[in-house]
Coordinates of C-alpha atoms in Angstrom, one line a residue:
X20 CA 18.4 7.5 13.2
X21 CA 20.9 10.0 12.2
X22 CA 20.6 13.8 13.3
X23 CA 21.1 14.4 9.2
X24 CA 18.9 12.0 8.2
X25 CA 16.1 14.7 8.1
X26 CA 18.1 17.7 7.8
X27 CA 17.5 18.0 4.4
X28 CA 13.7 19.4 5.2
X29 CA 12.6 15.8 3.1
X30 CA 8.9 17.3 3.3
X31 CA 7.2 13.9 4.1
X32 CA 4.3 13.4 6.3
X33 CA 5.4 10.4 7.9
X34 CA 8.7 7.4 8.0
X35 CA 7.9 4.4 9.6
X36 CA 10.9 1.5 10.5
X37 CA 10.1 -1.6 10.7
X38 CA 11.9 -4.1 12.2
X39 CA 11.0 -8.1 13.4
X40 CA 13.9 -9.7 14.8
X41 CA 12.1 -13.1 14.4
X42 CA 11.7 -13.3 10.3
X43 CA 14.6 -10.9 10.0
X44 CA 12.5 -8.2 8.6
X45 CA 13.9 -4.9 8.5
X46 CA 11.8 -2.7 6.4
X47 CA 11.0 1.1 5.9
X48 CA 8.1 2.8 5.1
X49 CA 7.7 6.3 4.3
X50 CA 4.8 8.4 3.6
X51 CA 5.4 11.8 1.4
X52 CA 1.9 13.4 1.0
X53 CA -2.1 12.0 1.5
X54 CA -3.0 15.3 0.0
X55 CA -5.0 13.6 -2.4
X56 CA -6.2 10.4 -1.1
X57 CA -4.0 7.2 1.1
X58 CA -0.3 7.2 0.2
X59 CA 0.0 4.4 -2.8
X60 CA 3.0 2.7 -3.9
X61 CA 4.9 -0.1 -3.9
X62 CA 7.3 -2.4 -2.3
X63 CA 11.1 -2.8 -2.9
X64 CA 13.0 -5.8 -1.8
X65 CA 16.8 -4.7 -2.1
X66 CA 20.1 -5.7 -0.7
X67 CA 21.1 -2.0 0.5
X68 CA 24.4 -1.5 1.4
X69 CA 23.1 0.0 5.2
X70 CA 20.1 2.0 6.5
X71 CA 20.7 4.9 5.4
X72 CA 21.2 4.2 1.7
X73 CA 17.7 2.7 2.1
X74 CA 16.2 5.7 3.8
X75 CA 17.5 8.2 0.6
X76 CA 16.0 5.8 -1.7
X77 CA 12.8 5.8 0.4
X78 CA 12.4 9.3 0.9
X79 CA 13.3 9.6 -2.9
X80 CA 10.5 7.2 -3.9
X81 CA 7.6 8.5 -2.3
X82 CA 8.3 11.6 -3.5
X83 CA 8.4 10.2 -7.0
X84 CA 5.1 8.9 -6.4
X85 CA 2.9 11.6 -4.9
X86 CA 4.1 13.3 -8.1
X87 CA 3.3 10.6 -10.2
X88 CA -0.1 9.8 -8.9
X89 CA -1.1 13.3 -9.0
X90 CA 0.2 13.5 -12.5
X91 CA -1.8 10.4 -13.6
X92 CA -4.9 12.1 -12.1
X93 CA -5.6 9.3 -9.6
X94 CA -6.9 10.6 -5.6
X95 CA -4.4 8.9 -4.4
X96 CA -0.8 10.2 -2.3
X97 CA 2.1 9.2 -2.5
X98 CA 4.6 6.6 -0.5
X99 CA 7.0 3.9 -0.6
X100 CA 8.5 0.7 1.1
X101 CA 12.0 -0.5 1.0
X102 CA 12.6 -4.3 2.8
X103 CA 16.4 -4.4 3.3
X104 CA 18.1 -7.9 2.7
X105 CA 18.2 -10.1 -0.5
X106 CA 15.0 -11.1 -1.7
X107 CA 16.6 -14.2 -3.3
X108 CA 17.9 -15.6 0.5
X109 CA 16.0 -13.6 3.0
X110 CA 12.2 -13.8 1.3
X111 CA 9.8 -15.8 3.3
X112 CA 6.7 -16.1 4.3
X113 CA 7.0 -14.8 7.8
X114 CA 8.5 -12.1 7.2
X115 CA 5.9 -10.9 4.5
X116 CA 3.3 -11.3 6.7
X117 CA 5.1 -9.2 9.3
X118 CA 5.5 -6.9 6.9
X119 CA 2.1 -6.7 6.1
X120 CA 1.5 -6.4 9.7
X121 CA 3.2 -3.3 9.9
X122 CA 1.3 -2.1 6.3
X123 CA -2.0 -3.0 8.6
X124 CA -0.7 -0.4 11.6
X125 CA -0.8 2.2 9.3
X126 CA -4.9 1.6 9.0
X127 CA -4.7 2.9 5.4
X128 CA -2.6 5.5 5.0
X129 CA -0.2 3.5 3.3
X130 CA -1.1 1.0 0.4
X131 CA 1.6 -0.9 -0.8
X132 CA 1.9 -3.1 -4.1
X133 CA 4.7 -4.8 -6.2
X134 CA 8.3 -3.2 -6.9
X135 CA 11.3 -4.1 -8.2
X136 CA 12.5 -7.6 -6.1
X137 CA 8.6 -8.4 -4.9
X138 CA 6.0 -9.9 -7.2
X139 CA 2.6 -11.1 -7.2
X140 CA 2.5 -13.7 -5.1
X141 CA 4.4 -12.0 -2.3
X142 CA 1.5 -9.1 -2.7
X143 CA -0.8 -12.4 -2.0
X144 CA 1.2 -13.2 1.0
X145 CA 0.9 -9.6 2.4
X146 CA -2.8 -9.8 1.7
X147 CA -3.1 -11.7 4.9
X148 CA -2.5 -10.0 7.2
X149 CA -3.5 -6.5 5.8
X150 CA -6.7 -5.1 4.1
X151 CA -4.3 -2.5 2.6
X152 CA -2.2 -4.2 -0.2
X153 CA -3.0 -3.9 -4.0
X154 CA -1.3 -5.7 -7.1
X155 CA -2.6 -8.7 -5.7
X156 CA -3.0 -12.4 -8.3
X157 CA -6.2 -12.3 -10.7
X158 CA -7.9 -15.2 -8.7
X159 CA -7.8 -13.1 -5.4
X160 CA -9.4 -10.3 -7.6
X161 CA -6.0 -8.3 -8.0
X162 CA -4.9 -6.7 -11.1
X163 CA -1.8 -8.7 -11.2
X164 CA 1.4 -7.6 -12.9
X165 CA 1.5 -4.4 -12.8
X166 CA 4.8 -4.5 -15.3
X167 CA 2.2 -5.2 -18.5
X168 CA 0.7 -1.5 -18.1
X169 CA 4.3 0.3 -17.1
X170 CA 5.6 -0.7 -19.8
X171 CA 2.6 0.3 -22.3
X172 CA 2.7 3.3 -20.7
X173 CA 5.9 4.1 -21.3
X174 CA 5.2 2.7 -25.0
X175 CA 3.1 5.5 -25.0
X176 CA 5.4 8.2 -23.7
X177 CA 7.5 7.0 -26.3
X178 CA 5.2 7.8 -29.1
X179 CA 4.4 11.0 -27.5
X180 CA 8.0 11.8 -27.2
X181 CA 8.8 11.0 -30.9
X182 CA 6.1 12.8 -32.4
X183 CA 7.2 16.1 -30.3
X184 CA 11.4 15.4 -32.0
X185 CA 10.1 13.8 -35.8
X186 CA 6.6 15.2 -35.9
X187 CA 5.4 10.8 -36.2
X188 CA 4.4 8.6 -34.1
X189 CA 6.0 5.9 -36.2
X190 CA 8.7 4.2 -34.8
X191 CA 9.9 1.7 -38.3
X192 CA 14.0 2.6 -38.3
X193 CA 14.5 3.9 -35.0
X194 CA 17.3 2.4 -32.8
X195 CA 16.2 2.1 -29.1
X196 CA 18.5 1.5 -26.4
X197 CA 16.7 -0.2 -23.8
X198 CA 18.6 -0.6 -20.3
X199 CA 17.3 -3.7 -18.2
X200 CA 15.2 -6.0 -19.7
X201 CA 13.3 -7.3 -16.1
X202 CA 9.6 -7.2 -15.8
X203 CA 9.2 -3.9 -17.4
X204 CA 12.0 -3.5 -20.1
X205 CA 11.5 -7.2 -21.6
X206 CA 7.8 -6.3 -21.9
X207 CA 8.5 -2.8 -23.5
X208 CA 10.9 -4.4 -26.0
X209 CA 8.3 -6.9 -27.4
X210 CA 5.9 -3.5 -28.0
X211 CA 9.5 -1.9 -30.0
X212 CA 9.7 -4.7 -31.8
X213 CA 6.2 -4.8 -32.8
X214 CA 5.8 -1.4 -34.2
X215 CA 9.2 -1.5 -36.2
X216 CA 11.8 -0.4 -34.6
X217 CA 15.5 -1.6 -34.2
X218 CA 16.2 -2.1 -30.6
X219 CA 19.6 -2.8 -29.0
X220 CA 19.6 -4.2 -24.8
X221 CA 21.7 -4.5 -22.1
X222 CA 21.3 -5.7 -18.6
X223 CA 23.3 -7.2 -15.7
X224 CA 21.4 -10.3 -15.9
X225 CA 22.4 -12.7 -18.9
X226 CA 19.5 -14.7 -17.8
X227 CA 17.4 -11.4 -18.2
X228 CA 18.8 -10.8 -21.9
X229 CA 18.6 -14.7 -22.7
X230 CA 14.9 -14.4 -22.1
X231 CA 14.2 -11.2 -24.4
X232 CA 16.5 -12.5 -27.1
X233 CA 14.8 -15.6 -27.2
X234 CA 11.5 -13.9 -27.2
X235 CA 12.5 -11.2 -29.9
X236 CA 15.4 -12.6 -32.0
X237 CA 16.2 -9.5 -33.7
X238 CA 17.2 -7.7 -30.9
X239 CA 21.1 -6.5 -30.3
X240 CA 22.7 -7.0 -27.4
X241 CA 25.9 -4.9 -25.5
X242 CA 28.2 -5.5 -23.3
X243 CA 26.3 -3.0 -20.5
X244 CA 24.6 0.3 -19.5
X245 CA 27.8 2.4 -20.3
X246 CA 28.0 0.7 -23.7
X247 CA 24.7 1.8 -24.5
X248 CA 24.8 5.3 -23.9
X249 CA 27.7 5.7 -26.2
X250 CA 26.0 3.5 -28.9
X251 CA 24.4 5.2 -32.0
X252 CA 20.7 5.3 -30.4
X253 CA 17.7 7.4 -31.3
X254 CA 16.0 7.1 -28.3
X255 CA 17.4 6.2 -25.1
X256 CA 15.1 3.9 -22.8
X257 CA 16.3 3.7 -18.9
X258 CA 14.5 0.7 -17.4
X259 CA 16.9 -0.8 -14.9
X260 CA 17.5 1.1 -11.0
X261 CA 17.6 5.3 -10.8
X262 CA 20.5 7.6 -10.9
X263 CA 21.7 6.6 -14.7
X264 CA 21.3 10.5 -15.5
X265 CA 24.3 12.8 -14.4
X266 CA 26.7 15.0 -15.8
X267 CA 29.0 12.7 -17.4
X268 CA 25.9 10.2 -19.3
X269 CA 24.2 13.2 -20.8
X270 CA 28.2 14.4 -22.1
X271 CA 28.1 11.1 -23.5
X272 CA 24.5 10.8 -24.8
X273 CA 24.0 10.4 -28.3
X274 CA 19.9 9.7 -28.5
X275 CA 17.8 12.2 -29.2
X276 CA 15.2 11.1 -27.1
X277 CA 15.3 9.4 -23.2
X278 CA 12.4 7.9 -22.1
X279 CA 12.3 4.5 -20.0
X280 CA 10.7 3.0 -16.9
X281 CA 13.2 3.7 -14.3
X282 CA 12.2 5.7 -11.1
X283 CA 14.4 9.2 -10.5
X284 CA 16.4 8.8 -13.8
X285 CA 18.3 12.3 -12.7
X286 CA 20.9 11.6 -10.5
X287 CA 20.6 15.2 -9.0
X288 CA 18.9 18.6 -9.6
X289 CA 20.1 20.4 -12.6
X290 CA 20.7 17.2 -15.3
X291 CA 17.8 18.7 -16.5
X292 CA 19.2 21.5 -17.7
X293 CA 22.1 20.1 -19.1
X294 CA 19.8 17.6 -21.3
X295 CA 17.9 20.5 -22.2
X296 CA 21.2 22.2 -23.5
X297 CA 22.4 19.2 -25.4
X298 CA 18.7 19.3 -27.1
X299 CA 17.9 15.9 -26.2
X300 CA 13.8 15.5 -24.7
X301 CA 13.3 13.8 -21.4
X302 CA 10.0 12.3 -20.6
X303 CA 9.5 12.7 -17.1
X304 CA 10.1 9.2 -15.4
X305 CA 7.4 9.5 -13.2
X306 CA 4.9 10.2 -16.3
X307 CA 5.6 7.6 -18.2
X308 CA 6.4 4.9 -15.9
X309 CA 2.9 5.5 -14.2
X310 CA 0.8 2.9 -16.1
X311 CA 1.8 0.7 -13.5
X312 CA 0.1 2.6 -10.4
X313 CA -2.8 3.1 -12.6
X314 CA -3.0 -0.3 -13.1
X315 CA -3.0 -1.5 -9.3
X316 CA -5.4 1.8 -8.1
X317 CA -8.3 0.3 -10.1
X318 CA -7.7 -2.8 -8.5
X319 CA -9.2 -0.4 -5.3
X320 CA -12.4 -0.2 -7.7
X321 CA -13.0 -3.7 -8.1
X322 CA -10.0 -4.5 -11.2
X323 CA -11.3 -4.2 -15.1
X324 CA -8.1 -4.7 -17.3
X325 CA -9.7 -2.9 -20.5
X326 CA -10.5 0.6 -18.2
X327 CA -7.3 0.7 -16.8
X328 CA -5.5 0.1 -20.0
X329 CA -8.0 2.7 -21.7
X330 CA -6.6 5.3 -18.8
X331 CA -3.5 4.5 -19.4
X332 CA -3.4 5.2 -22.8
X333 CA -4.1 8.9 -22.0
X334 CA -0.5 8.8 -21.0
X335 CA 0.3 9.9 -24.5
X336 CA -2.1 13.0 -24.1
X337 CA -0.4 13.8 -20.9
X338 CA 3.2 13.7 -22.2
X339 CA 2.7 16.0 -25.1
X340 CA 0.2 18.3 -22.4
X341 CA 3.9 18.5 -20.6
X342 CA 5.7 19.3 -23.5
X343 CA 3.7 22.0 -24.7
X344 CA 4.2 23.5 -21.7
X345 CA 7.4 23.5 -21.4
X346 CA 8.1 24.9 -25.0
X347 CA 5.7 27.8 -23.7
X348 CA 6.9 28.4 -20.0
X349 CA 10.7 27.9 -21.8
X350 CA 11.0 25.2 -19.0
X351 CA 12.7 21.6 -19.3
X352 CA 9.8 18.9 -18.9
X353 CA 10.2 18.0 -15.9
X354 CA 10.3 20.8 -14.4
X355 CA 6.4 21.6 -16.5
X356 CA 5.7 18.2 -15.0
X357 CA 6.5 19.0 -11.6
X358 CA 4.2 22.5 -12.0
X359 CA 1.1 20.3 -13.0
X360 CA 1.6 18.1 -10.3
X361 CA 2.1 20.8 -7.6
X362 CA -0.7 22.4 -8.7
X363 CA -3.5 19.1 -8.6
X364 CA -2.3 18.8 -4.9
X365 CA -2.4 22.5 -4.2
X366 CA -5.7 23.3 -5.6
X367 CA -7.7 19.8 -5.0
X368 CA -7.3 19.3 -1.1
X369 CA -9.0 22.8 -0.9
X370 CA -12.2 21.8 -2.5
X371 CA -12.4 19.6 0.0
X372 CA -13.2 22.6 2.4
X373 CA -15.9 23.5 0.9
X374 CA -19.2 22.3 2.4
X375 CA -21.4 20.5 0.9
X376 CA -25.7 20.1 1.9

């Protein structure tokens, strides 16, 4: 480890690294805050150019998750895992389960489910050798895919988000840009389509955008993320990896509205302001994006599809709650978000210290 690597004051409780020579695992694990309950969240399988571009996106995640859990009023912290390698080649069964080995260690501070390059059955595989693993297949009593709720909670975001800018909810006429069409951005397309509105795609993957187009004809397709931000869009739906928000994609903005599944949209402090300035309204990622983690945490309650779905659709209530307050604080939303949030896991640990007979 780097003498800089935590010079930046990161703030988290805990960063595990994970290494078995034998499967070729080399993972991390990092914990940001079990101020409200064991660290949840999930499990990304990426190719990282070296360590230490998979320690910032670490540290950057569990962040983004202690704030999203406490946002989506679930007792549960925040954290993250990020396996190094390409899930494609270096997946295998071994190296799960010495993953989940390491999740075990832990003893439950940690509890890990799907992310982007891990799935269900992998979740399964994890499952055997810890207790501490949600997002788990429907016949092992999991909640499964946790992509179905992100994306209808982003749906709902959405709704929130366009009835704050055009005083509906209706979407019938409204272009929609939606970046990456994987788990979560296919899904949320098929819910665009559905109530009315014209949506436009692009992804990396032509697989990805053979899939969607097949499943909704009418969709439009671009050449790739850059095209989209310049096209004629009224909202603008990041659903792909982090970071698509700095200086130079708000300049070229032309939506109205961005809103979209991807963790830690802002590619640094202060894009806030400046899509503040150029009027366009920016659900907080880690709001909208949460139906996932609401999904997998009831799975911890024994799973019922129709509650978490029901909670989920309080997303809605909770996005308008944050714009509301940031029209009266005179605040960008995130930064209201980010108050709310701070203030469920200031003020609820303390109850805690108060006795009870």
């Amino acid at each position: 480890m780097t003498d800089g690597v935590f010079g930046r004051e990161s703030g988290h409780e805990q960063v595990v690294f994970c290494q078995d020579p034998h499967s070729g695992l080399k993972a991390i694990i990092a914990v940001y805050s079990t101020a409200l309950g064991p660290a949840l969240g999930g499990t990304r399988f990426y190719p990282y150019a070296s360590e230490h571009e998979a320690l910032d996106d670490v540290l950057a995640l569990s962040k983004g998750m202690a704030y999203k859990n406490a946002l989506a009023g679930l007792d549960l912290g925040g954290g993250k895992a990020v396996i190094i390698g390409d899930p494609v080649t270096g997946k295998s069964e071994a190296l799960l389960r010495a993953y989940g080995r390491f999740v075990q260690s832990l003893g439950g501070r940690y509890i890990t489910a799907c992310d982007v390059g891990t799935y269900v059955a992998d979740m399964d595989v994890v499952a055997r050798e810890s207790r501490f693993v949600t997002g788990r297949s429907r016949d092992l009593g999991g909640a499964g895919d946790s992509s179905v709720l992100t994306a209808f909670g982003v749906f709902q975001g959405m709704l929130a988000s366009a009835e704050h800018v055009w005083g509906t909810t209706d979407l019938r006429g409204r272009r929609v840009g939606v970046s990456g069409v994987g788990k979560v951005g296919h899904i949320l397309t098929g819910h665009l389509v559905e109530a009315g509105a014209e949506v436009v795609v692009a992804d990396v993957s032509e697989r990805a955008v053979e899939r969607t187009v097949a499943a909704c004809p009418g969709v439009q397709v671009v050449a790739d993320e850059a095209a989209l931000v310049r096209s004629d869009v009224d909202i603008f739906a990041p659903c792909a990896l982090g970071g698509v928000l700095d200086d130079d994609t708000v300049a070229a903005l032309r939506a109205r509205v961005v809103c979209g599944a991807a963790n830690n949209q802002l590619a640094h402090p202060g894009v806030e302001k400046l899509l503040d300035e150029r009027g366009i309204l920016f659900a907080p990622d880690y709001l909208v994006n949460s139906g996932g983690v609401i999904q997998v945490s009831d799975e911890l309650h024994g799973f019922d599809f129709e509650r978490a779905k029901r909670r989920v659709t309080s997303l809605f209530d909770t996005t308008k709650r944050v714009f509301a307050l940031a029209e009266s604080e005179g605040v960008p939303p995130v930064t209201a978000a980010d108050r709310l949030a701070e203030r469920r896991m200031a003020e609820v640990p303390r109850l805690r210290s108060i006795l009870t007979t």
